[in-house]
Coordinates of C-alpha atoms in Angstrom, one line a residue:
M1 CA -15.0 -62.6 -2.8
A2 CA -17.8 -64.8 -4.3
E3 CA -18.3 -62.3 -7.0
V4 CA -14.6 -62.3 -7.9
E5 CA -14.5 -66.1 -8.0
R6 CA -17.6 -66.3 -10.3
G7 CA -15.8 -64.0 -12.8
K8 CA -18.9 -61.7 -13.2
L9 CA -17.5 -58.4 -12.0
K10 CA -19.5 -55.2 -11.6
L11 CA -18.6 -52.4 -14.0
M12 CA -20.0 -48.9 -14.0
V13 CA -19.9 -46.6 -17.0
V14 CA -20.4 -42.8 -16.5
D15 CA -20.9 -40.4 -19.4
D16 CA -23.2 -37.5 -20.0
E17 CA -23.6 -38.5 -23.7
S18 CA -26.3 -41.1 -24.0
D19 CA -24.7 -42.6 -27.3
N20 CA -21.4 -43.2 -25.5
L21 CA -23.2 -44.6 -22.5
D22 CA -25.2 -47.1 -24.6
L23 CA -22.1 -48.0 -26.6
L24 CA -20.1 -48.8 -23.5
Y25 CA -23.0 -50.7 -22.0
R26 CA -23.4 -52.9 -25.1
S27 CA -19.6 -53.5 -25.3
F28 CA -19.3 -55.0 -21.9
R29 CA -22.8 -56.3 -20.8
R30 CA -22.0 -59.9 -21.7
E31 CA -18.8 -60.1 -19.6
F32 CA -19.8 -57.8 -16.8
E33 CA -22.7 -56.7 -14.7
V34 CA -22.9 -53.2 -16.1
F35 CA -24.4 -50.1 -14.3
R36 CA -24.9 -46.8 -16.1
A37 CA -24.9 -43.3 -14.9
D38 CA -25.1 -40.0 -16.9
S39 CA -23.4 -37.9 -14.3
G40 CA -21.0 -38.0 -11.4
P41 CA -23.7 -37.4 -8.7
K42 CA -25.9 -40.1 -10.0
A43 CA -23.0 -42.5 -10.1
L44 CA -22.2 -41.8 -6.5
Q45 CA -25.9 -42.6 -5.6
I46 CA -25.6 -45.9 -7.4
L47 CA -22.4 -46.7 -5.5
E48 CA -24.2 -46.0 -2.2
Q49 CA -27.0 -48.4 -3.2
I50 CA -25.1 -51.2 -5.0
G51 CA -21.6 -51.0 -3.3
E52 CA -18.2 -51.5 -4.7
M53 CA -17.6 -51.8 -8.4
G54 CA -14.8 -53.8 -9.8
I55 CA -14.2 -51.3 -12.6
I56 CA -15.4 -47.7 -13.2
I57 CA -15.1 -46.1 -16.7
S58 CA -15.7 -42.4 -16.5
D59 CA -15.7 -39.6 -19.0
Q60 CA -13.7 -36.5 -18.0
R61 CA -15.7 -33.7 -19.4
M62 CA -19.1 -33.8 -17.8
P63 CA -21.3 -31.0 -16.4
H64 CA -21.8 -30.5 -12.6
M65 CA -18.9 -32.8 -11.7
N66 CA -16.0 -33.8 -14.0
G67 CA -14.5 -37.2 -14.1
T68 CA -11.5 -36.3 -11.9
E69 CA -13.6 -35.0 -9.1
F70 CA -16.0 -38.0 -9.3
L71 CA -13.2 -40.6 -9.3
S72 CA -11.4 -38.9 -6.4
R73 CA -14.6 -39.3 -4.3
T74 CA -14.5 -43.0 -4.9
V75 CA -10.8 -43.6 -3.8
E76 CA -11.4 -43.7 0.0
P77 CA -14.6 -45.8 0.2
Y78 CA -13.5 -48.1 -2.7
P79 CA -9.7 -48.3 -2.7
D80 CA -9.6 -51.6 -4.7
T81 CA -11.7 -50.4 -7.6
M82 CA -10.0 -50.0 -11.0
R83 CA -10.6 -46.6 -12.5
I84 CA -10.4 -45.8 -16.2
L85 CA -10.7 -42.2 -17.5
L86 CA -11.9 -41.2 -20.9
T87 CA -10.3 -38.0 -21.9
G88 CA -9.3 -35.8 -24.9
Y89 CA -5.7 -35.2 -26.1
T90 CA -5.9 -31.6 -24.9
D91 CA -6.9 -32.3 -21.3
V92 CA -3.3 -32.2 -20.0
E93 CA -4.1 -30.4 -16.7
D94 CA -7.1 -32.7 -16.1
L95 CA -5.0 -35.7 -16.8
V96 CA -2.4 -34.7 -14.3
G97 CA -5.1 -34.0 -11.7
A98 CA -6.8 -37.4 -12.4
I99 CA -3.5 -39.2 -11.8
N100 CA -2.8 -37.4 -8.6
Q101 CA -6.3 -37.3 -7.2
G102 CA -8.4 -40.0 -8.8
K103 CA -5.9 -42.9 -8.6
V104 CA -6.6 -43.7 -12.2
F105 CA -5.5 -47.2 -13.4
K106 CA -5.4 -46.2 -17.1
Y107 CA -6.7 -43.4 -19.3
I108 CA -8.1 -43.8 -22.8
T109 CA -8.1 -40.9 -25.3
K110 CA -11.4 -40.1 -27.1
P111 CA -12.4 -41.2 -29.6
W112 CA -11.3 -44.6 -28.3
N113 CA -10.3 -47.7 -30.2
P114 CA -12.8 -50.5 -29.1
D115 CA -10.0 -53.1 -29.1
D116 CA -7.7 -50.9 -27.0
L117 CA -10.6 -50.2 -24.5
E118 CA -11.5 -53.9 -24.3
R119 CA -7.9 -54.8 -23.6
V120 CA -7.5 -52.2 -20.9
V121 CA -10.8 -53.3 -19.2
R122 CA -9.7 -56.9 -19.2
Q123 CA -6.4 -55.9 -17.7
A124 CA -8.2 -53.9 -15.1
A125 CA -10.5 -56.8 -14.3
E126 CA -7.6 -59.2 -13.8
T127 CA -5.8 -56.7 -11.6
Y128 CA -8.9 -56.3 -9.5
R129 CA -9.3 -60.0 -9.1
V130 CA -5.7 -60.4 -8.0
V131 CA -5.9 -57.5 -5.5
K132 CA -9.2 -58.8 -4.0
Q133 CA -7.8 -62.3 -3.8
R134 CA -4.6 -61.2 -2.0
T135 CA -6.6 -58.9 0.3
N136 CA -8.9 -61.7 1.3
E137 CA -6.0 -64.1 1.8
L138 CA -4.4 -61.5 4.0
H139 CA -7.5 -61.0 6.1
S140 CA -7.9 -64.7 6.5
A141 CA -4.3 -65.1 7.7
L142 CA -4.8 -62.3 10.2
R143 CA -8.0 -63.8 11.5
R144 CA -6.2 -67.2 12.0
E145 CA -3.3 -65.4 13.7
S146 CA -5.8 -63.6 16.0
I147 CA -7.3 -67.0 17.0
L148 CA -3.9 -68.5 17.6
N149 CA -2.9 -65.6 19.8
T150 CA -6.0 -66.1 21.9
V151 CA -5.5 -69.8 22.4
M152 CA -1.8 -69.8 22.8
T153 CA -1.4 -66.8 25.1
A154 CA 0.4 -68.8 27.8
I155 CA 2.7 -70.5 25.3
R156 CA 3.5 -67.5 23.1
E157 CA 4.9 -65.2 25.7
S158 CA 7.8 -64.5 23.4
L159 CA 8.6 -64.9 19.7
D160 CA 12.2 -65.7 20.7
Y161 CA 12.8 -69.3 19.5
C162 CA 14.6 -70.5 22.7
S163 CA 12.3 -68.9 25.1
M164 CA 9.3 -70.2 23.1
L165 CA 10.6 -73.8 23.6
Q166 CA 11.0 -73.3 27.3
T167 CA 7.6 -71.8 27.6
I168 CA 6.0 -74.8 25.8
V169 CA 7.7 -77.2 28.1
D170 CA 6.6 -75.3 31.2
T171 CA 3.0 -74.7 30.1
I172 CA 2.2 -78.2 28.9
G173 CA 4.0 -79.9 31.7
Q174 CA 2.0 -77.9 34.3
T175 CA -1.3 -78.0 32.5
F176 CA -1.3 -81.7 32.1
A177 CA 0.1 -82.5 35.6
S178 CA 3.1 -84.4 34.3
D179 CA 5.8 -85.3 36.8
R180 CA 8.4 -84.4 34.3
C181 CA 8.3 -82.8 30.8
V182 CA 11.2 -82.8 28.3
L183 CA 11.4 -81.3 24.8
Y184 CA 13.9 -82.3 22.1
P185 CA 14.1 -79.7 19.3
V186 CA 14.9 -81.2 15.9
D187 CA 18.0 -79.7 14.2
D188 CA 17.1 -78.6 10.6
T189 CA 20.4 -79.9 9.3
K190 CA 20.5 -83.3 11.0
G191 CA 16.8 -84.1 11.0
V192 CA 15.4 -86.7 13.4
E193 CA 18.8 -88.2 14.1
S194 CA 19.6 -85.0 16.0
I195 CA 17.4 -86.0 19.0
L196 CA 18.9 -89.5 19.2
S197 CA 22.4 -88.1 19.9
P198 CA 23.7 -88.2 23.5
T199 CA 24.5 -84.5 23.1
A200 CA 21.0 -83.6 21.8
E201 CA 19.7 -80.3 23.0
V202 CA 17.1 -80.7 25.8
Y203 CA 14.5 -78.3 27.4
C204 CA 13.1 -79.5 30.7
D205 CA 10.2 -78.0 32.6
S206 CA 11.5 -75.6 35.3
A207 CA 8.9 -76.8 37.9
N208 CA 10.8 -80.0 38.4
T209 CA 14.3 -79.3 39.8
A210 CA 15.2 -83.0 39.4
C211 CA 15.0 -82.6 35.6
S212 CA 17.7 -80.5 33.9
P213 CA 19.4 -80.5 30.5
T214 CA 22.0 -82.8 32.0
D215 CA 19.4 -85.2 33.3
R216 CA 18.4 -87.0 30.1
L217 CA 15.4 -89.2 30.6
S218 CA 15.6 -91.1 27.3
P219 CA 12.3 -92.2 25.9
A220 CA 11.9 -95.7 24.5
K221 CA 13.8 -95.6 21.2
N222 CA 11.4 -97.8 19.2
A223 CA 8.3 -95.9 20.4
L224 CA 10.1 -92.7 19.5
L225 CA 10.9 -93.8 16.0
V226 CA 7.3 -94.9 15.5
A227 CA 6.0 -91.6 16.7
L228 CA 8.2 -89.7 14.3
E229 CA 7.5 -92.0 11.4
Q230 CA 3.7 -92.0 11.8
R231 CA 3.5 -88.5 13.2
Q232 CA 1.3 -89.8 16.0
I233 CA 1.4 -89.8 19.8
Q234 CA 2.8 -92.9 21.4
L235 CA 1.9 -94.0 25.0
I236 CA 4.4 -96.2 26.9
T237 CA 3.1 -97.5 30.2
A238 CA 5.3 -98.1 33.2
N239 CA 6.8 -101.5 33.9
P240 CA 9.3 -102.8 36.5
S241 CA 12.3 -101.8 34.4
Q242 CA 10.7 -98.3 33.6
P243 CA 8.7 -96.9 36.5
L244 CA 7.6 -93.9 34.5
T245 CA 4.7 -93.8 32.0
Q246 CA 5.8 -91.9 28.9
L247 CA 3.7 -89.9 26.4
I248 CA 5.7 -89.2 23.3
V249 CA 4.2 -86.3 21.3
P250 CA 5.7 -85.3 17.9
L251 CA 5.4 -81.6 17.2
T252 CA 4.9 -81.4 13.4
Y253 CA 3.8 -78.6 11.1
Q254 CA 3.2 -79.3 7.4
Q255 CA 4.7 -82.8 7.7
E256 CA 7.9 -81.4 9.2
V257 CA 9.0 -82.6 12.6
L258 CA 10.0 -79.5 14.6
A259 CA 10.4 -81.1 18.0
V260 CA 9.5 -84.1 20.2
L261 CA 7.8 -83.6 23.5
V262 CA 7.9 -86.3 26.2
L263 CA 5.7 -86.2 29.2
Y264 CA 6.5 -88.5 32.2
K265 CA 4.1 -89.6 34.9
Q266 CA 5.1 -91.7 37.9
G267 CA 3.5 -95.2 38.1
Q268 CA 0.5 -96.7 36.3
E269 CA -2.3 -95.6 38.6
H270 CA -3.2 -92.3 37.0
P271 CA -2.3 -92.4 33.3
W272 CA -3.6 -89.8 30.9
T273 CA -7.1 -90.3 29.7
T274 CA -8.1 -90.5 26.0
A275 CA -9.7 -87.0 26.2
E276 CA -6.5 -85.6 27.8
I277 CA -4.4 -87.2 25.1
Q278 CA -6.6 -85.7 22.4
L279 CA -6.4 -82.3 24.1
I280 CA -2.6 -82.7 24.3
Q281 CA -2.6 -83.5 20.5
G282 CA -4.6 -80.3 19.8
V283 CA -2.3 -78.2 22.0
A284 CA 0.7 -79.9 20.3
E285 CA -0.5 -78.8 16.9
Q286 CA -0.9 -75.2 18.1
A287 CA 2.5 -75.4 19.8
A288 CA 4.1 -76.7 16.5
L289 CA 2.6 -73.8 14.7
A290 CA 4.0 -71.4 17.3
I291 CA 7.4 -73.0 17.0
S292 CA 7.3 -72.7 13.2
Q293 CA 6.4 -69.0 13.6
A294 CA 9.1 -68.5 16.1
K295 CA 11.7 -70.1 13.8
L296 CA 10.3 -68.0 10.9
Y297 CA 10.5 -64.9 13.1
Q298 CA 14.1 -65.7 13.9
Q299 CA 14.8 -66.0 10.2
I300 CA 13.0 -62.8 9.4
Q301 CA 15.0 -61.0 12.1
Y302 CA 18.2 -62.2 10.5
Q303 CA 17.0 -61.3 7.0
T304 CA 15.8 -57.9 8.2
E305 CA 19.2 -57.1 9.6
Q306 CA 20.7 -58.1 6.3
M307 CA 18.2 -56.0 4.5
Q308 CA 18.8 -53.0 6.7
T309 CA 22.5 -53.3 6.0
E310 CA 21.9 -53.5 2.3
L311 CA 19.5 -50.6 2.4
A312 CA 22.1 -48.5 4.2
V313 CA 24.5 -49.2 1.4
A314 CA 21.8 -48.5 -1.2
R315 CA 21.1 -45.2 0.6
Q316 CA 24.8 -44.2 0.5
I317 CA 24.9 -45.1 -3.2
Q318 CA 21.8 -43.0 -3.9
M319 CA 23.2 -40.1 -2.0
N320 CA 26.4 -40.4 -4.0
L321 CA 24.3 -40.2 -7.2
L322 CA 23.0 -36.9 -6.0
R323 CA 26.0 -34.7 -6.5
Q324 CA 26.5 -32.7 -3.4
S325 CA 29.1 -30.4 -4.9
W326 CA 29.6 -28.6 -8.2
S327 CA 31.9 -26.0 -9.6
T328 CA 31.6 -22.6 -8.0
S329 CA 30.6 -19.5 -10.0
T330 CA 30.8 -15.8 -9.6
T331 CA 27.5 -15.3 -11.4
V332 CA 25.1 -17.8 -9.7
R333 CA 24.7 -19.6 -6.4
V334 CA 23.2 -23.0 -6.4
Q335 CA 21.9 -25.0 -3.4
A336 CA 20.2 -28.4 -3.2
Q337 CA 18.7 -30.6 -0.4
C338 CA 17.1 -34.0 -0.7
H339 CA 15.8 -36.1 2.2
P340 CA 14.1 -39.5 1.4
A341 CA 11.1 -40.6 3.5
R342 CA 12.6 -44.1 3.8
E343 CA 16.1 -45.4 3.5
V344 CA 16.0 -44.8 -0.3
G345 CA 13.4 -42.8 -2.3
G346 CA 12.2 -41.6 -5.7
D347 CA 13.1 -37.9 -5.4
F348 CA 16.2 -36.7 -7.2
F349 CA 17.9 -33.5 -8.3
E350 CA 20.7 -32.7 -10.8
V351 CA 23.0 -29.7 -11.1
Y352 CA 25.2 -29.7 -14.1
V353 CA 27.5 -26.9 -15.3
H354 CA 28.2 -27.5 -19.0
P355 CA 31.7 -26.7 -20.3
Q356 CA 30.1 -24.0 -22.4
G357 CA 28.9 -22.3 -19.3
E358 CA 25.3 -23.2 -19.2
V359 CA 23.9 -24.2 -15.8
W360 CA 21.4 -27.1 -15.9
L361 CA 19.0 -27.7 -12.9
A362 CA 16.5 -30.6 -12.5
V363 CA 14.2 -31.9 -9.8
G364 CA 12.3 -35.1 -10.3
D365 CA 9.9 -37.4 -8.4
V366 CA 9.2 -41.0 -9.3
S367 CA 5.8 -42.2 -8.2
G368 CA 5.8 -44.5 -5.2
K369 CA 8.5 -44.9 -2.6
G370 CA 11.3 -47.2 -1.5
V371 CA 13.5 -49.4 -3.6
P372 CA 11.3 -49.5 -6.9
A373 CA 11.2 -45.7 -7.0
A374 CA 14.9 -45.5 -6.2
L375 CA 15.8 -47.8 -9.2
F376 CA 13.8 -45.7 -11.6
M377 CA 15.4 -42.6 -10.0
A378 CA 18.9 -44.0 -10.7
S379 CA 17.9 -44.8 -14.4
A380 CA 16.5 -41.3 -14.8
I381 CA 19.6 -39.6 -13.5
S382 CA 21.9 -41.7 -15.7
L383 CA 19.9 -40.9 -18.8
L384 CA 19.7 -37.2 -17.9
R385 CA 23.4 -36.9 -17.4
R386 CA 24.0 -38.6 -20.7
E387 CA 21.8 -36.0 -22.4
L388 CA 23.4 -33.0 -20.6
S389 CA 26.9 -34.1 -21.3
L390 CA 26.5 -33.9 -25.0
E391 CA 28.6 -31.2 -26.7
T392 CA 25.5 -29.3 -27.5
P393 CA 22.6 -30.5 -25.3
P394 CA 19.1 -30.2 -26.8
A395 CA 16.5 -27.8 -25.3
P396 CA 15.0 -28.8 -22.0
N397 CA 11.7 -30.0 -23.5
L398 CA 13.6 -32.1 -26.0
V399 CA 15.7 -33.6 -23.2
L400 CA 12.5 -34.6 -21.4
Q401 CA 11.1 -36.0 -24.6
N402 CA 14.2 -38.2 -25.0
L403 CA 13.9 -39.4 -21.4
N404 CA 10.3 -40.3 -21.9
Q405 CA 11.2 -42.3 -25.0
S406 CA 13.9 -44.2 -23.1
L407 CA 11.9 -44.9 -19.9
S408 CA 8.4 -45.1 -21.2
D409 CA 8.2 -48.9 -21.7
D410 CA 9.6 -49.7 -18.2
L411 CA 7.4 -47.1 -16.5
V412 CA 4.2 -48.3 -18.1
S413 CA 5.0 -52.0 -17.4
S414 CA 5.6 -51.1 -13.7
N415 CA 2.6 -48.7 -13.6
C416 CA 4.9 -45.9 -12.6
F417 CA 5.5 -42.4 -13.9
I418 CA 8.0 -39.5 -13.2
T419 CA 7.3 -35.9 -12.7
M420 CA 10.2 -33.6 -13.5
V421 CA 11.2 -30.0 -14.1
L422 CA 14.4 -29.2 -16.1
A423 CA 15.8 -25.7 -16.5
R424 CA 18.8 -24.3 -18.4
Y425 CA 20.3 -20.9 -17.4
H426 CA 22.7 -18.9 -19.6
P427 CA 24.8 -16.6 -17.3
E428 CA 25.9 -14.4 -20.2
T429 CA 22.4 -13.7 -21.6
H430 CA 20.5 -14.2 -18.3
E431 CA 18.0 -16.4 -20.2
L432 CA 16.3 -19.2 -18.4
T433 CA 14.6 -22.0 -20.4
Y434 CA 12.6 -24.6 -18.6
A435 CA 10.3 -27.6 -19.3
N436 CA 7.9 -29.3 -16.9
A437 CA 6.6 -32.8 -17.0
G438 CA 3.7 -32.7 -14.5
H439 CA 5.8 -31.4 -11.6
I440 CA 5.2 -28.7 -9.0
Y441 CA 5.4 -25.2 -10.5
P442 CA 8.8 -23.6 -10.0
L443 CA 8.9 -20.3 -8.1
V444 CA 10.8 -17.1 -9.2
W445 CA 11.1 -14.0 -7.1
S446 CA 13.4 -10.9 -6.6
R447 CA 15.3 -11.1 -3.3
Q448 CA 15.9 -7.3 -3.3
R449 CA 12.2 -6.5 -3.6
V450 CA 11.2 -8.9 -0.9
T451 CA 13.9 -7.7 1.4
A452 CA 12.9 -4.1 0.8
T453 CA 9.2 -4.8 1.5
V454 CA 10.0 -6.8 4.7
G455 CA 12.3 -4.0 5.9
N456 CA 9.5 -1.5 5.5
G457 CA 7.2 -3.6 7.7
G458 CA 5.6 -5.4 4.7
D459 CA 2.8 -2.8 4.5
T460 CA 3.8 -0.8 1.4
E461 CA 3.7 -3.6 -1.2
T462 CA 2.4 -7.2 -1.4
I463 CA 5.1 -9.4 -3.0
E464 CA 4.1 -12.7 -4.6
P465 CA 6.4 -15.0 -6.5
A466 CA 6.0 -15.8 -10.2
Y467 CA 4.9 -19.4 -10.8
L468 CA 6.3 -20.9 -14.0
K469 CA 3.1 -22.6 -15.3
V470 CA 4.2 -24.0 -18.7
R471 CA 3.7 -27.7 -18.1
G472 CA 3.1 -31.1 -19.8
V473 CA 2.1 -34.6 -18.5
P474 CA 4.5 -36.7 -16.4
L475 CA 7.0 -39.0 -18.1
G476 CA 5.7 -42.5 -18.8
I477 CA 2.1 -41.5 -19.4
L478 CA 2.2 -41.0 -23.2
P479 CA 4.3 -42.9 -25.7
I480 CA 5.5 -39.6 -27.1
W481 CA 6.0 -36.7 -24.7
R482 CA 5.4 -33.2 -26.1
A483 CA 5.3 -29.9 -24.4
N484 CA 6.5 -26.3 -25.0
A485 CA 9.5 -24.9 -23.2
G486 CA 9.0 -21.7 -21.1
T487 CA 11.5 -18.9 -21.2
L488 CA 12.2 -15.8 -19.0
N489 CA 15.2 -13.6 -18.0
L490 CA 16.7 -13.8 -14.5
N491 CA 18.4 -10.6 -13.3
S492 CA 20.7 -10.0 -10.4
G493 CA 19.0 -10.8 -7.2
D494 CA 16.4 -13.1 -8.8
V495 CA 15.9 -16.6 -7.2
L496 CA 14.6 -19.7 -8.9
L497 CA 13.3 -22.5 -6.5
L498 CA 12.4 -26.0 -7.6
T499 CA 10.7 -28.3 -5.1
S500 CA 9.1 -31.8 -4.9
D501 CA 5.5 -32.3 -3.7
G502 CA 7.0 -33.8 -0.5
I503 CA 7.6 -30.1 0.5
T504 CA 4.3 -28.6 -0.5
E505 CA 2.2 -31.5 0.7
A506 CA 4.0 -31.9 4.0
T507 CA 1.5 -32.2 6.8
V508 CA 2.7 -29.6 9.3
D509 CA 1.7 -28.6 12.8
P510 CA -0.6 -25.6 12.8
S511 CA 1.8 -23.6 14.9
I512 CA 4.5 -23.6 12.2
A513 CA 5.7 -20.1 11.3
G514 CA 3.3 -18.7 13.9
G515 CA 0.3 -19.7 11.7
T516 CA 1.1 -17.0 9.3
F517 CA 0.5 -19.0 6.1
T518 CA -3.0 -19.7 4.7
Q519 CA -4.7 -22.8 6.0
T520 CA -8.2 -24.2 5.9
S521 CA -9.9 -26.1 8.7
A522 CA -9.9 -29.2 6.5
Q523 CA -6.2 -29.5 5.9
S524 CA -2.8 -28.6 7.3
M525 CA -0.6 -29.1 4.3
L526 CA 2.2 -26.5 3.9
Q527 CA 1.3 -25.9 0.2
Q528 CA 3.1 -23.3 -2.0
A529 CA 1.5 -20.4 -0.2
G530 CA 2.8 -21.6 3.2
L531 CA 6.2 -22.2 1.6
W532 CA 6.3 -18.7 0.3
Q533 CA 5.5 -17.3 3.8
L534 CA 8.4 -19.3 5.2
L535 CA 10.7 -18.0 2.4
R536 CA 9.7 -14.4 3.2
Q537 CA 10.5 -15.0 6.9
H538 CA 13.9 -16.4 6.1
Q539 CA 15.2 -13.4 4.2
G540 CA 18.8 -12.5 3.9
T541 CA 21.0 -15.3 2.6
L542 CA 18.8 -18.1 1.4
N543 CA 19.8 -21.3 3.2
L544 CA 17.9 -24.4 2.0
S545 CA 19.4 -26.6 4.7
E546 CA 17.9 -24.3 7.4
L547 CA 14.6 -24.0 5.5
L548 CA 14.2 -27.8 5.2
A549 CA 15.2 -28.3 8.8
H550 CA 12.5 -25.8 9.8
I551 CA 9.8 -27.6 7.8
R552 CA 10.9 -31.0 9.1
A553 CA 10.9 -29.7 12.7
Y554 CA 7.2 -29.0 12.5
T555 CA 6.3 -32.1 10.4
P556 CA 5.1 -35.0 12.7
I557 CA 5.6 -37.7 10.1
Q558 CA 7.5 -37.4 6.8
E559 CA 5.2 -39.1 4.4
D560 CA 7.1 -38.4 1.2
D561 CA 10.6 -37.6 -0.1
Q562 CA 11.5 -33.9 0.3
T563 CA 13.7 -32.1 -2.2
L564 CA 14.7 -28.4 -2.7
L565 CA 16.9 -26.9 -5.4
S566 CA 17.6 -23.2 -5.8
L567 CA 19.5 -20.9 -8.2
E568 CA 20.3 -17.4 -7.2
V569 CA 21.7 -14.9 -9.6
L570 CA 24.4 -12.8 -8.0

């Protein structure tokens, strides 16, 4: 944290070209403590010796270890580091890999503009400082919370506000040997006047049966007002008219009076010592903090219930956005399933049958989860439907280009992106045209061939699906999105399947499907190979609902939204 406060961050530049390495060093040596490495392995050695860097600038094309692989190895040990990738315009696949694996903050195309690079580096430095500051503040708060829990174990038996107050009365009254102990909580709406009312709420220590909420042992009013005004303990000694010694303790937190605690002791012979009063003051401060947290917890519970109600409504709205029914056809059969990992998610699909007969299919995935991803998902669906509802919709790659133009500014400002595949099928010509913006490869296979092979025991022919690999970068990465569209013909019995990475990256139990799909000892993700094995086992009529249920049944924790969309030519 000291390094962040001083403003002199560590910056590492990695490039196998010495000229570029020197140029980057000279560009930033005045503002940063710059470290240089001419390869990924050497950079990893420097990180082991020096420790975390605030920023890493790495070239993509390097021998032995490219930039994507190097940056991906820094993600786990240094999660807060800002990573910047230098790459060429043609490195589309590398760029997608870097985003998915290397947690890249920004990428810069080569040759770079010095002003643009300096701006991105400064933005990365500011982001790093904010992240480190918030992380340290969180660690500090957790440390204080741990200390509070240790000291206040007896008091904080429950976060429930009412039981907290009763526990404070019982614990302090017993600990400091008071004959009676009474606590008056302060009403937020009425303030201090609420404890002066004859009907004021009262908590009495349960050890003294003579003291009850109806037995109001009123403290001396003047002393009470002084204690509240000065936020200090007041000691009232016993006298003939008042045989009880009173210790009035205001429980305040951040100058707010939360309650007043009054301890009573019979007679004058054994009053509280100065040390005991100081100890009571310390405990009172901790008790006030506990009360404040209990009230906050009570408010959070109420807000959480409200939030859950609102999220339930948001989930229903999102499910309504995903059309669950569409016009039937004698030429194709379309199915779709979407299951968010949270109440709402960033996955979406679209099925649109154009009046001219074209069938449009789309599956998309907004980076991140929860409400932010859901909002971008709603915007993407709205814009997509506007494009598809035109009298003559443009080609799929042009539709994605238009979506990128409309969403790019908002995605970049939110540091988000969208992967998406869009396909158009002509039932009359059997032509399928598709475009892919950094999404999982679609699968195409012939149901008749697979059924025949499985029926023969699977020994006569090895059937593999066709992966549609024409692909561009995700939406929101480049100002102008460009990519070619792929085309192929789908005949009777052919099946097209679109999925999100929540399916292929699902962490499944090794016993799924009898262990028939390919796994390595280092991972247990389903992957496309495992998905294909499940599809082969579920031959006959393809049922996406049963397929998703089968995958989810063997998935211990759903970590990402899961979406499936299929088109089967009849």
